[in-house]
Tab-separated table of C-alpha atoms in Angstrom:
chain	number	residue	atom	x	y	z
K	1	MET	CA	37.132	-9.904	-18.424
K	2	PHE	CA	34.444	-7.734	-16.826
K	3	ASN	CA	33.139	-6.754	-20.266
K	4	LYS	CA	32.011	-10.313	-20.952
K	5	LEU	CA	28.319	-11.069	-20.555
K	6	ARG	CA	29.023	-14.316	-18.699
K	7	THR	CA	31.105	-12.533	-16.043
K	8	ARG	CA	28.556	-9.763	-15.640
K	9	LEU	CA	25.653	-12.199	-15.248
K	10	ILE	CA	27.537	-14.119	-12.551
K	11	LEU	CA	28.540	-10.919	-10.750
K	12	MET	CA	24.993	-9.537	-10.928
K	13	THR	CA	23.548	-12.775	-9.536
K	14	LEU	CA	26.227	-12.892	-6.841
K	15	GLY	CA	25.727	-9.220	-5.976
K	16	GLY	CA	21.977	-9.669	-5.691
K	17	ALA	CA	22.424	-12.689	-3.444
K	18	ALA	CA	25.009	-10.906	-1.260
K	19	PHE	CA	22.787	-7.849	-0.889
K	20	SER	CA	19.789	-10.032	0.004
K	21	ILE	CA	21.852	-11.943	2.560
K	22	PHE	CA	23.151	-8.716	4.082
K	23	LEU	CA	19.635	-7.263	4.264
K	24	VAL	CA	18.132	-10.444	5.722
K	25	SER	CA	20.913	-10.760	8.299
K	26	ILE	CA	20.411	-7.175	9.470
K	27	ILE	CA	16.621	-7.588	9.677
K	28	THR	CA	17.021	-10.936	11.456
K	29	ASN	CA	19.491	-9.583	13.995
K	30	VAL	CA	17.468	-6.458	14.700
K	31	THR	CA	14.172	-8.354	14.972
K	32	VAL	CA	15.413	-11.393	16.893
K	33	LEU	CA	17.702	-9.506	19.270
K	34	SER	CA	15.116	-6.817	20.036
K	35	ARG	CA	12.573	-9.479	20.909
K	36	PHE	CA	15.215	-11.425	22.788
K	37	GLU	CA	16.048	-8.281	24.793
K	38	ALA	CA	12.386	-7.810	25.742
K	39	TYR	CA	12.202	-11.477	26.703
K	40	MET	CA	15.332	-11.205	28.865
K	41	GLN	CA	13.989	-8.102	30.629
K	42	ARG	CA	10.817	-9.977	31.548
K	43	GLU	CA	12.890	-12.935	32.713
K	44	GLN	CA	15.027	-10.606	34.825
K	45	GLU	CA	11.982	-9.165	36.516
K	46	ASN	CA	10.708	-12.702	37.214
K	47	ARG	CA	14.082	-13.711	38.695
K	48	VAL	CA	14.084	-10.691	41.029
K	49	GLU	CA	10.560	-11.563	42.193
K	50	GLU	CA	11.630	-15.178	42.766
K	51	VAL	CA	14.613	-14.066	44.857
K	52	ILE	CA	12.365	-11.837	47.003
K	53	ARG	CA	9.843	-14.653	47.370
K	54	LEU	CA	12.669	-17.090	48.311
K	55	ILE	CA	13.910	-14.757	51.074
K	56	GLU	CA	10.405	-14.076	52.461
K	57	GLU	CA	9.456	-17.788	52.483
K	58	SER	CA	12.766	-18.781	54.131
K	59	TYR	CA	12.204	-16.172	56.849
K	60	THR	CA	8.633	-17.353	57.444
K	61	VAL	CA	9.502	-21.076	57.548
K	62	ASN	CA	12.432	-20.618	59.929
K	63	GLY	CA	10.810	-17.962	62.102
K	64	GLY	CA	13.323	-15.160	61.623
K	65	TRP	CA	16.814	-14.378	60.409
K	66	THR	CA	18.236	-17.625	61.701
K	67	GLU	CA	21.183	-19.631	60.456
K	68	ALA	CA	18.732	-21.983	58.720
K	69	THR	CA	17.194	-19.034	56.933
K	70	ILE	CA	20.586	-17.761	55.761
K	71	TYR	CA	21.653	-21.287	54.721
K	72	ASN	CA	18.476	-21.818	52.742
K	73	ILE	CA	19.034	-18.541	50.882
K	74	ASN	CA	22.721	-19.185	50.296
K	75	VAL	CA	22.321	-22.612	48.685
K	76	SER	CA	19.623	-21.479	46.213
K	77	HIS	CA	20.624	-21.248	42.549
K	78	LEU	CA	18.415	-18.170	42.154
K	79	ILE	CA	20.936	-15.807	43.793
K	80	HIS	CA	24.014	-16.666	41.650
K	81	THR	CA	23.414	-13.876	39.115
K	82	PHE	CA	22.786	-11.147	41.686
K	83	ASP	CA	24.490	-9.094	44.342
K	84	ILE	CA	22.237	-9.315	47.410
K	85	GLU	CA	22.268	-7.403	50.683
K	86	ILE	CA	19.602	-8.100	53.364
K	87	LYS	CA	18.976	-5.794	56.331
K	88	ASP	CA	16.651	-6.449	59.243
K	89	GLU	CA	14.168	-3.992	60.739
K	90	GLN	CA	16.956	-2.319	62.736
K	91	ASN	CA	18.879	-1.738	59.512
K	92	ASN	CA	21.519	-4.307	60.440
K	93	ILE	CA	23.063	-6.316	57.616
K	94	VAL	CA	22.112	-9.973	58.088
K	95	TYR	CA	23.230	-11.402	54.677
K	96	THR	CA	25.478	-10.371	51.778
K	97	HIS	CA	26.122	-12.178	48.456
K	98	TYR	CA	28.206	-11.128	45.432
K	99	MET	CA	27.903	-12.463	41.870
K	100	GLU	CA	30.910	-14.196	40.301
K	101	ASN	CA	33.248	-12.341	37.901
K	102	ASN	CA	32.628	-14.776	35.027
K	103	MET	CA	28.972	-13.743	35.081
K	104	ILE	CA	30.036	-10.138	34.527
K	105	GLN	CA	32.221	-11.118	31.580
K	106	MET	CA	29.458	-13.150	29.922
K	107	HIS	CA	27.048	-10.294	30.442
K	108	ASN	CA	29.417	-7.797	28.811
K	109	GLN	CA	29.863	-10.060	25.780
K	110	MET	CA	26.153	-10.441	25.333
K	111	MET	CA	25.449	-6.728	25.767
K	112	ASP	CA	28.073	-5.894	23.135
K	113	ARG	CA	26.342	-8.203	20.638
K	114	MET	CA	22.993	-6.635	21.364
K	115	GLY	CA	24.239	-3.080	20.923
K	116	HIS	CA	24.317	-2.079	24.633
K	117	PRO	CA	27.908	-0.950	25.340
K	118	MET	CA	28.842	-0.546	28.973
K	119	MET	CA	28.695	3.097	30.004
K	120	GLY	CA	30.998	2.811	33.019
K	121	ARG	CA	28.277	4.067	35.290
K	122	GLY	CA	28.918	3.667	39.042
K	123	SER	CA	26.763	1.757	41.500
K	124	ARG	CA	24.074	3.334	43.554
K	125	GLY	CA	21.871	2.600	46.563
K	126	THR	CA	22.909	0.665	49.629
K	127	MET	CA	25.488	-1.359	47.707
K	128	GLY	CA	27.485	1.680	46.619
K	129	GLN	CA	30.636	0.072	48.013
K	130	ASN	CA	30.444	-2.560	45.230
K	131	LEU	CA	31.792	-0.418	42.420
K	132	ARG	CA	31.647	-2.627	39.380
K	133	GLY	CA	32.662	-0.120	36.737
K	134	GLU	CA	29.793	-1.369	34.475
K	135	ASN	CA	26.192	-0.458	33.942
K	136	TYR	CA	25.333	-1.532	37.437
K	137	ILE	CA	21.791	-1.318	38.780
K	138	VAL	CA	20.588	-1.707	42.380
K	139	GLU	CA	16.925	-2.338	43.212
K	140	ASN	CA	15.693	-1.852	46.802
K	141	HIS	CA	12.674	-3.883	47.936
K	142	GLU	CA	10.882	-4.274	51.275
K	143	ALA	CA	10.452	-7.805	52.650
K	144	PHE	CA	7.240	-8.949	54.362
K	145	SER	CA	6.092	-11.951	56.323
K	146	TYR	CA	2.383	-12.250	57.046
K	147	ASP	CA	2.006	-8.613	55.927
K	148	LYS	CA	4.607	-7.524	58.469
K	149	LYS	CA	7.730	-5.766	57.324
K	150	ILE	CA	10.771	-7.860	58.212
K	151	GLY	CA	13.511	-5.832	56.540
K	152	THR	CA	14.854	-4.535	53.206
K	153	ILE	CA	16.485	-6.354	50.311
K	154	ALA	CA	18.977	-4.672	47.955
K	155	ILE	CA	19.403	-6.623	44.710
K	156	GLY	CA	22.189	-5.535	42.373
K	157	HIS	CA	22.744	-6.682	38.794
K	158	ILE	CA	24.520	-5.458	35.663
K	159	GLY	CA	22.497	-3.858	32.863
K	160	PRO	CA	18.773	-4.020	32.315
K	161	PHE	CA	18.952	-7.825	32.505
K	162	GLN	CA	21.350	-10.613	33.316
K	163	VAL	CA	22.555	-13.205	30.822
K	164	SER	CA	23.841	-16.701	31.179
K	165	GLU	CA	25.920	-19.015	29.025
K	166	ARG	CA	22.716	-20.464	27.628
K	167	GLU	CA	21.580	-17.108	26.261
K	168	ILE	CA	25.013	-16.388	24.830
K	169	GLU	CA	25.043	-19.764	23.079
K	170	PHE	CA	21.587	-19.023	21.685
K	171	THR	CA	22.780	-15.817	20.004
K	172	ARG	CA	25.884	-17.591	18.721
K	173	GLY	CA	23.648	-20.210	17.147
K	174	ILE	CA	21.622	-17.542	15.382
K	175	ASN	CA	24.766	-15.918	13.975
K	176	ARG	CA	26.161	-19.301	12.896
K	177	SER	CA	22.902	-20.096	11.101
K	178	ILE	CA	23.041	-16.758	9.285
K	179	LEU	CA	26.684	-17.368	8.326
K	180	TYR	CA	25.986	-20.890	7.013
K	181	SER	CA	22.978	-19.617	5.094
K	182	ALA	CA	25.096	-16.846	3.591
K	183	ILE	CA	27.783	-19.297	2.443
K	184	ILE	CA	25.223	-21.672	0.940
K	185	SER	CA	23.396	-18.782	-0.739
K	186	ILE	CA	26.596	-17.363	-2.246
K	187	LEU	CA	27.640	-20.778	-3.597
K	188	SER	CA	24.133	-21.288	-4.989
K	189	ALA	CA	24.228	-17.818	-6.581
K	190	ILE	CA	27.556	-18.609	-8.273
K	191	LEU	CA	26.260	-21.918	-9.614
K	192	LEU	CA	22.980	-20.332	-10.707
K	193	GLY	CA	24.852	-17.488	-12.408
K	194	MET	CA	27.086	-19.933	-14.277
K	195	TYR	CA	24.118	-22.059	-15.340
K	196	SER	CA	21.936	-19.128	-16.420
K	197	SER	CA	24.832	-17.462	-18.257
K	198	ARG	CA	25.415	-20.696	-20.121
K	199	ILE	CA	21.749	-20.870	-21.126
K	200	PHE	CA	21.804	-17.285	-22.414
K	201	LEU	CA	25.286	-17.268	-23.898
K	202	LYS	CA	25.112	-20.469	-25.932
K	203	PRO	CA	22.457	-19.212	-28.389
K	204	ILE	CA	23.901	-15.684	-28.341
K	205	LEU	CA	27.309	-17.036	-29.346
K	206	ARG	CA	25.664	-19.012	-32.155
K	207	ILE	CA	23.900	-15.891	-33.350
K	208	THR	CA	27.173	-13.927	-33.132
K	209	ARG	CA	28.979	-16.544	-35.241
K	210	ALA	CA	26.158	-16.503	-37.764
K	211	ALA	CA	26.277	-12.699	-37.963
K	212	ASN	CA	30.034	-12.865	-38.576
K	213	TYR	CA	29.503	-15.444	-41.324
K	214	ILE	CA	26.915	-13.157	-42.925
K	215	ARG	CA	29.366	-10.257	-42.686
K	216	GLU	CA	31.910	-12.430	-44.517
K	217	GLY	CA	29.409	-13.011	-47.320
K	218	LYS	CA	28.183	-16.481	-46.343
K	219	LEU	CA	24.541	-15.590	-46.867
K	220	ASP	CA	23.286	-19.187	-46.710
K	221	THR	CA	23.975	-19.207	-42.954
K	222	LYS	CA	21.103	-20.321	-40.706
K	223	VAL	CA	20.721	-20.047	-36.932
K	224	GLU	CA	18.981	-22.829	-35.027
K	225	ILE	CA	18.631	-22.615	-31.236
K	226	SER	CA	17.059	-25.234	-29.000
K	227	ASN	CA	15.791	-23.171	-26.036
K	228	ASN	CA	12.310	-21.671	-25.762
K	229	ILE	CA	13.246	-18.127	-24.717
K	230	VAL	CA	10.999	-15.884	-26.807
K	231	GLU	CA	13.475	-13.018	-27.213
K	232	LEU	CA	16.264	-15.332	-28.385
K	233	GLN	CA	13.900	-17.110	-30.762
K	234	GLU	CA	12.886	-13.749	-32.233
K	235	LEU	CA	16.534	-12.685	-32.518
K	236	SER	CA	17.490	-15.889	-34.348
K	237	SER	CA	14.483	-15.514	-36.671
K	238	SER	CA	15.538	-11.932	-37.413
K	239	ILE	CA	19.084	-13.054	-38.248
K	240	ASN	CA	17.728	-15.796	-40.524
K	241	HIS	CA	15.385	-13.324	-42.190
K	242	LEU	CA	18.260	-10.874	-42.634
K	243	ALA	CA	20.401	-13.577	-44.261
K	244	ASN	CA	17.558	-14.548	-46.608
K	245	SER	CA	16.895	-10.916	-47.498
K	246	LEU	CA	20.563	-10.198	-48.176
K	247	ASN	CA	20.849	-13.364	-50.232
K	248	SER	CA	17.770	-12.408	-52.258
K	249	GLN	CA	19.079	-8.872	-52.722
K	250	GLN	CA	22.410	-10.229	-53.887
K	251	LEU	CA	20.720	-12.455	-56.454
K	252	LEU	CA	18.526	-9.545	-57.462
K	253	ARG	CA	21.541	-7.280	-57.954
K	254	LYS	CA	23.206	-9.890	-60.140
K	255	ARG	CA	20.055	-10.248	-62.219
K	256	LEU	CA	19.676	-6.473	-62.306
K	257	THR	CA	23.201	-6.060	-63.643
K	258	SER	CA	22.583	-8.767	-66.226
K	259	ASP	CA	19.253	-7.261	-67.323
K	260	ILE	CA	20.593	-3.718	-67.577
K	261	SER	CA	23.522	-5.000	-69.602
K	262	HIS	CA	21.152	-6.813	-71.930
K	263	GLU	CA	18.738	-3.899	-72.281
K	264	LEU	CA	21.593	-1.596	-73.224
K	265	ARG	CA	23.576	-4.100	-75.292
K	266	THR	CA	20.769	-5.176	-77.594
K	267	PRO	CA	19.955	-1.763	-79.143
K	268	LEU	CA	23.628	-0.766	-79.139
K	269	THR	CA	24.578	-3.968	-80.964
K	270	ILE	CA	21.882	-3.338	-83.583
K	271	LEU	CA	23.044	0.238	-84.016
K	272	GLN	CA	26.663	-0.841	-84.302
K	273	SER	CA	25.979	-3.532	-86.897
K	274	HIS	CA	23.753	-1.269	-89.007
K	275	ILE	CA	26.174	1.676	-88.878
K	276	GLU	CA	29.151	-0.566	-89.731
K	277	ALA	CA	27.276	-2.147	-92.606
K	278	ILE	CA	26.318	1.257	-94.015
K	279	SER	CA	29.812	2.619	-93.385
K	280	ASP	CA	31.459	-0.340	-95.183
K	281	GLY	CA	29.115	0.039	-98.131
K	282	ILE	CA	27.418	-3.292	-97.522
K	283	TRP	CA	24.054	-1.639	-97.041
K	284	GLU	CA	22.654	1.404	-98.666
K	285	PRO	CA	21.515	4.085	-96.147
K	286	THR	CA	17.882	3.495	-97.053
K	287	GLN	CA	14.948	4.841	-95.099
K	288	ASP	CA	14.179	1.380	-93.664
K	289	LYS	CA	17.699	0.974	-92.303
K	290	LEU	CA	17.687	4.471	-90.846
K	291	ASP	CA	14.252	3.845	-89.264
K	292	ILE	CA	15.644	0.756	-87.534
K	293	CYS	CA	18.536	2.784	-86.140
K	294	LYS	CA	16.147	5.492	-85.055
K	295	SER	CA	13.827	3.031	-83.305
K	296	GLU	CA	16.758	1.600	-81.354
K	297	VAL	CA	17.866	5.094	-80.337
K	298	VAL	CA	14.298	5.847	-79.239
K	299	ARG	CA	14.312	2.586	-77.278
K	300	LEU	CA	17.513	3.618	-75.495
K	301	ILE	CA	16.157	7.078	-74.755
K	302	LYS	CA	12.923	5.579	-73.414
K	303	LEU	CA	14.865	3.210	-71.165
K	304	VAL	CA	16.989	6.037	-69.777
K	305	GLU	CA	13.907	8.203	-69.239
K	306	GLU	CA	12.126	5.387	-67.408
K	307	LEU	CA	15.156	4.872	-65.202
K	308	LYS	CA	15.341	8.584	-64.486
K	309	HIS	CA	11.612	8.678	-63.778
K	310	LEU	CA	11.931	5.724	-61.395
K	311	THR	CA	14.898	7.341	-59.632
K	312	ASP	CA	12.944	10.556	-59.184
K	313	ILE	CA	10.010	8.649	-57.706
K	314	GLU	CA	12.179	6.657	-55.288
K	315	SER	CA	14.064	9.823	-54.300
K	316	HIS	CA	10.741	11.514	-53.419
K	317	ARG	CA	11.220	14.081	-56.164
K	318	LEU	CA	7.847	13.262	-57.733
K	319	ASN	CA	5.494	16.227	-57.961
K	320	LEU	CA	1.797	15.332	-58.101
K	321	GLU	CA	-0.566	17.721	-59.835
K	322	LEU	CA	-3.717	16.962	-57.859
K	323	GLN	CA	-7.148	17.582	-59.282
K	324	GLU	CA	-10.676	16.282	-58.820
K	325	TYR	CA	-11.702	14.200	-61.833
K	326	SER	CA	-13.755	11.164	-62.834
K	327	LEU	CA	-11.652	8.022	-62.534
K	328	SER	CA	-14.481	6.005	-64.104
K	329	ARG	CA	-14.341	7.997	-67.329
K	330	ASP	CA	-10.526	7.973	-67.378
K	331	LEU	CA	-10.385	4.175	-66.999
K	332	GLU	CA	-12.920	3.742	-69.808
K	333	GLU	CA	-10.733	5.892	-72.060
K	334	VAL	CA	-7.666	3.772	-71.238
K	335	LEU	CA	-9.556	0.573	-72.073
K	336	GLU	CA	-10.818	2.106	-75.305
K	337	SER	CA	-7.284	3.104	-76.345
K	338	LEU	CA	-6.045	-0.462	-75.761
K	339	ALA	CA	-9.065	-2.204	-77.233
K	340	ILE	CA	-7.520	-2.630	-80.699
K	341	LYS	CA	-4.379	-4.301	-79.251
K	342	PHE	CA	-6.506	-6.737	-77.257
K	343	GLN	CA	-8.578	-7.500	-80.385
K	344	ASP	CA	-5.466	-8.084	-82.500
K	345	LYS	CA	-4.248	-10.666	-79.972
K	346	ARG	CA	-7.745	-12.174	-79.723
K	347	ILE	CA	-8.042	-11.468	-75.995
K	348	LYS	CA	-11.491	-10.771	-74.620
K	349	ILE	CA	-11.691	-7.791	-72.286
K	350	ASP	CA	-14.652	-7.315	-69.926
K	351	SER	CA	-15.213	-4.384	-67.611
K	352	ASN	CA	-17.453	-3.585	-64.680
K	353	ILE	CA	-16.866	0.089	-63.932
K	354	GLN	CA	-18.946	1.899	-61.345
K	355	LYS	CA	-20.205	5.155	-62.772
K	356	ASP	CA	-19.008	8.593	-61.742
K	357	VAL	CA	-16.293	7.551	-59.261
K	358	GLN	CA	-14.443	10.768	-58.405
K	359	ILE	CA	-10.876	10.917	-57.123
K	360	ASN	CA	-8.477	13.644	-56.059
K	361	GLY	CA	-5.174	12.727	-57.701
K	362	ASP	CA	-2.704	13.258	-60.523
K	363	LYS	CA	-4.611	12.219	-63.621
K	364	ASP	CA	-1.562	11.490	-65.794
K	365	LYS	CA	0.294	9.499	-63.106
K	366	ILE	CA	-2.705	7.316	-62.274
K	367	LYS	CA	-3.380	6.751	-65.982
K	368	GLN	CA	0.246	5.704	-66.469
K	369	ALA	CA	-0.076	3.181	-63.627
K	370	LEU	CA	-3.275	1.730	-65.124
K	371	ILE	CA	-1.705	1.465	-68.593
K	372	ASN	CA	1.320	-0.346	-67.144
K	373	VAL	CA	-0.807	-3.000	-65.416
K	374	LEU	CA	-3.114	-3.447	-68.445
K	375	SER	CA	-0.090	-3.681	-70.758
K	376	ASN	CA	1.299	-6.480	-68.577
K	377	ALA	CA	-2.033	-8.293	-68.779
K	378	LEU	CA	-1.916	-7.914	-72.573
K	379	LYS	CA	1.676	-9.191	-72.808
K	380	PHE	CA	1.319	-12.254	-70.630
K	381	THR	CA	-2.159	-13.442	-71.650
K	382	ASN	CA	-2.167	-15.931	-74.502
K	383	PRO	CA	-4.504	-15.560	-77.501
K	384	GLY	CA	-7.993	-16.726	-76.613
K	385	GLY	CA	-7.650	-15.604	-73.002
K	386	SER	CA	-9.564	-12.891	-71.184
K	387	VAL	CA	-8.994	-9.845	-68.970
K	388	ASN	CA	-11.559	-8.527	-66.472
K	389	VAL	CA	-11.413	-4.956	-65.155
K	390	ASP	CA	-13.501	-3.811	-62.182
K	391	LEU	CA	-13.803	-0.406	-60.516
K	392	VAL	CA	-15.783	0.054	-57.299
K	393	LYS	CA	-15.895	2.583	-54.482
K	394	GLU	CA	-16.346	1.275	-50.947
K	395	LYS	CA	-15.919	3.006	-47.565
K	396	GLY	CA	-14.069	6.031	-48.902
K	397	MET	CA	-11.614	3.873	-50.851
K	398	ILE	CA	-11.465	3.143	-54.574
K	399	LYS	CA	-10.567	-0.370	-55.685
K	400	ILE	CA	-9.464	-1.279	-59.213
K	401	THR	CA	-9.072	-4.971	-60.042
K	402	ILE	CA	-7.387	-6.284	-63.219
K	403	ASP	CA	-7.797	-10.056	-63.486
K	404	ASP	CA	-6.296	-12.000	-66.415
K	405	THR	CA	-6.087	-15.635	-67.511
K	406	GLY	CA	-2.430	-15.333	-68.515
K	407	ILE	CA	0.564	-17.515	-67.793
K	408	GLY	CA	0.649	-16.466	-64.121
K	409	ILE	CA	3.562	-16.028	-61.761
K	410	ASP	CA	5.291	-18.622	-59.639
K	411	GLY	CA	4.626	-18.184	-55.919
K	412	ASN	CA	8.349	-17.775	-55.188
K	413	GLU	CA	8.556	-14.912	-57.697
K	414	ILE	CA	5.630	-12.829	-56.350
K	415	PRO	CA	7.600	-10.990	-53.594
K	416	TYR	CA	10.033	-9.667	-56.219
K	417	ILE	CA	7.879	-8.664	-59.184
K	418	PHE	CA	7.802	-5.014	-58.083
K	419	GLU	CA	11.620	-4.872	-58.033
K	420	ARG	CA	13.228	-2.948	-60.866
K	421	PHE	CA	14.322	-5.079	-63.868
K	422	TYR	CA	12.957	-8.203	-62.213
K	423	ARG	CA	11.745	-10.830	-64.675
K	424	SER	CA	11.224	-14.531	-64.079
K	425	ASP	CA	12.503	-17.103	-66.496
K	426	GLU	CA	9.212	-17.599	-68.312
K	427	SER	CA	6.527	-15.130	-67.300
K	428	ARG	CA	8.873	-12.180	-67.760
K	429	SER	CA	11.209	-13.433	-70.469
K	430	ARG	CA	12.707	-11.039	-72.906
K	431	LYS	CA	10.509	-12.442	-75.674
K	432	THR	CA	7.682	-10.292	-74.362
K	433	GLY	CA	9.831	-7.150	-74.521
K	434	GLY	CA	9.952	-4.272	-72.035
K	435	ALA	CA	12.633	-3.177	-69.627
K	436	GLY	CA	11.099	-4.806	-66.557
K	437	ILE	CA	10.528	-1.610	-64.574
K	438	GLY	CA	6.872	-0.941	-65.406
K	439	LEU	CA	5.510	-2.544	-62.254
K	440	THR	CA	8.159	-0.813	-60.145
K	441	ILE	CA	7.031	2.559	-61.496
K	442	THR	CA	3.382	1.596	-61.013
K	443	LYS	CA	3.930	0.631	-57.369
K	444	ASN	CA	5.715	3.901	-56.607
K	445	LEU	CA	3.040	5.997	-58.377
K	446	ILE	CA	0.233	4.297	-56.446
K	447	GLU	CA	2.041	4.644	-53.115
K	448	ALA	CA	2.730	8.322	-53.877
K	449	HIS	CA	-1.062	8.761	-53.871
K	450	GLY	CA	-1.344	7.023	-50.475
K	451	GLY	CA	-2.577	3.760	-52.021
K	452	LYS	CA	-1.223	0.255	-52.465
K	453	ILE	CA	-1.043	-2.441	-55.137
K	454	THR	CA	-1.154	-6.182	-54.469
K	455	VAL	CA	-1.029	-9.269	-56.647
K	456	GLU	CA	-2.489	-12.754	-56.440
K	457	SER	CA	-1.246	-15.276	-58.976
K	458	GLU	CA	-0.880	-18.952	-59.705
K	459	LYS	CA	1.419	-20.424	-62.274
K	460	GLY	CA	-0.500	-21.290	-65.459
K	461	LYS	CA	-3.819	-19.851	-64.219
K	462	GLY	CA	-3.401	-16.100	-64.432
K	463	SER	CA	-2.833	-13.074	-62.204
K	464	LYS	CA	-5.026	-10.627	-60.322
K	465	PHE	CA	-3.718	-7.127	-59.578
K	466	SER	CA	-5.620	-4.998	-57.064
K	467	ILE	CA	-5.085	-1.240	-56.806
K	468	ILE	CA	-6.548	0.549	-53.778
K	469	LEU	CA	-6.588	4.354	-53.727
K	470	PRO	CA	-8.011	6.822	-51.210
K	471	LYS	CA	-10.746	9.064	-52.602
K	472	GLU	CA	-9.074	12.072	-51.005
K	473	ASN	CA	-5.304	12.063	-51.418
K	474	ARG	CA	-3.485	12.704	-48.110
K	475	SER	CA	0.062	11.744	-49.087
K	476	ILE	CA	1.077	15.317	-49.998
């Protein structure tokens, strides 16, 4: 259960919310209660001053420590949260008041919430007989009337400040608000986690199903997702591209098997029929018949050698014999050697070769690549057509362009023409001959020199092959 992405997303969202709530509640309590404590201390000081002022004013109005003075002090609401002891100038006790027990209990509750546990400290001062057993404080003040000392006032209270039910209710309200916020936040986090996991999981599950279909061989599978999340869009595009690539490779393998079978079957069938005819006495073993058999054997050997050569190239077992030579002169020699074949097919060949272009490369391998591309141009250009060959050097690179007016290549076939044994239905039909690996060998030879070969073509209008080579070979 916990290994599922949906569960983990919900738990992560819930955990983040719970941690945030816990952190906020701690910060809120520390901040609010510390400020509340400072506020209560100031209020306590104000209350003490009000009690002293009440006693001094009552004495002044009534002209001494009379019954009216004592009554006025006793009925005031200001003294309810204090222990008070008043002495006259002769140190005689004239008034005593004790706070109620419920005030002590409320104070203890509040102090516990605010992190001030009661230390069990005894009382002190003139009210030492009032042992409360809590953090009891006694403050002694002198009383004056018209700047004349009229006695002393001992005010006792618990803790650094006194609390009332109102203050306790205030702190309870804060804690309730934090609790309600925590509950709402946790519920929101659960709902958000479920919603977000659904958004993420729906396309991921589609992609997973598609990947399983591809694994089962259903290579026509496509993934379509409706959300706009970039990463998921890229993942679905990658899966679709993978399916298309695998499907293309599967078709290519089938065609490859068919082409190899044909390339091997044709010469073997000819050999078999000729040998059987000679063996049965139908044909005489004349030189012509033997030459046919020999040519088919040579064809088989050439095919096997080309395959071996291609395997060596693709396995990085190709050894380049690098040398500095004139590519311009070498290309002219290749064109001159093929000139008769172009003339026999009535194909016009034009060249624009920059003089004295030097290259550091394997002369034989580059010549083989050029012959392969020119031979293709010869094969697939109809009589009366033309082939243009250009050689230029620009910015440290050498560019060779071979442009023909042949039958061209369909746009859908272009990505595959450098695959071994690949031939389209028309432009690379078996009527033109060849094993279909010339361009594959050419591509590998050019890339072995650190270059690249590209093709531009349009069906019925011809093809343009571009070979780009570095002047200084750095691939070895």
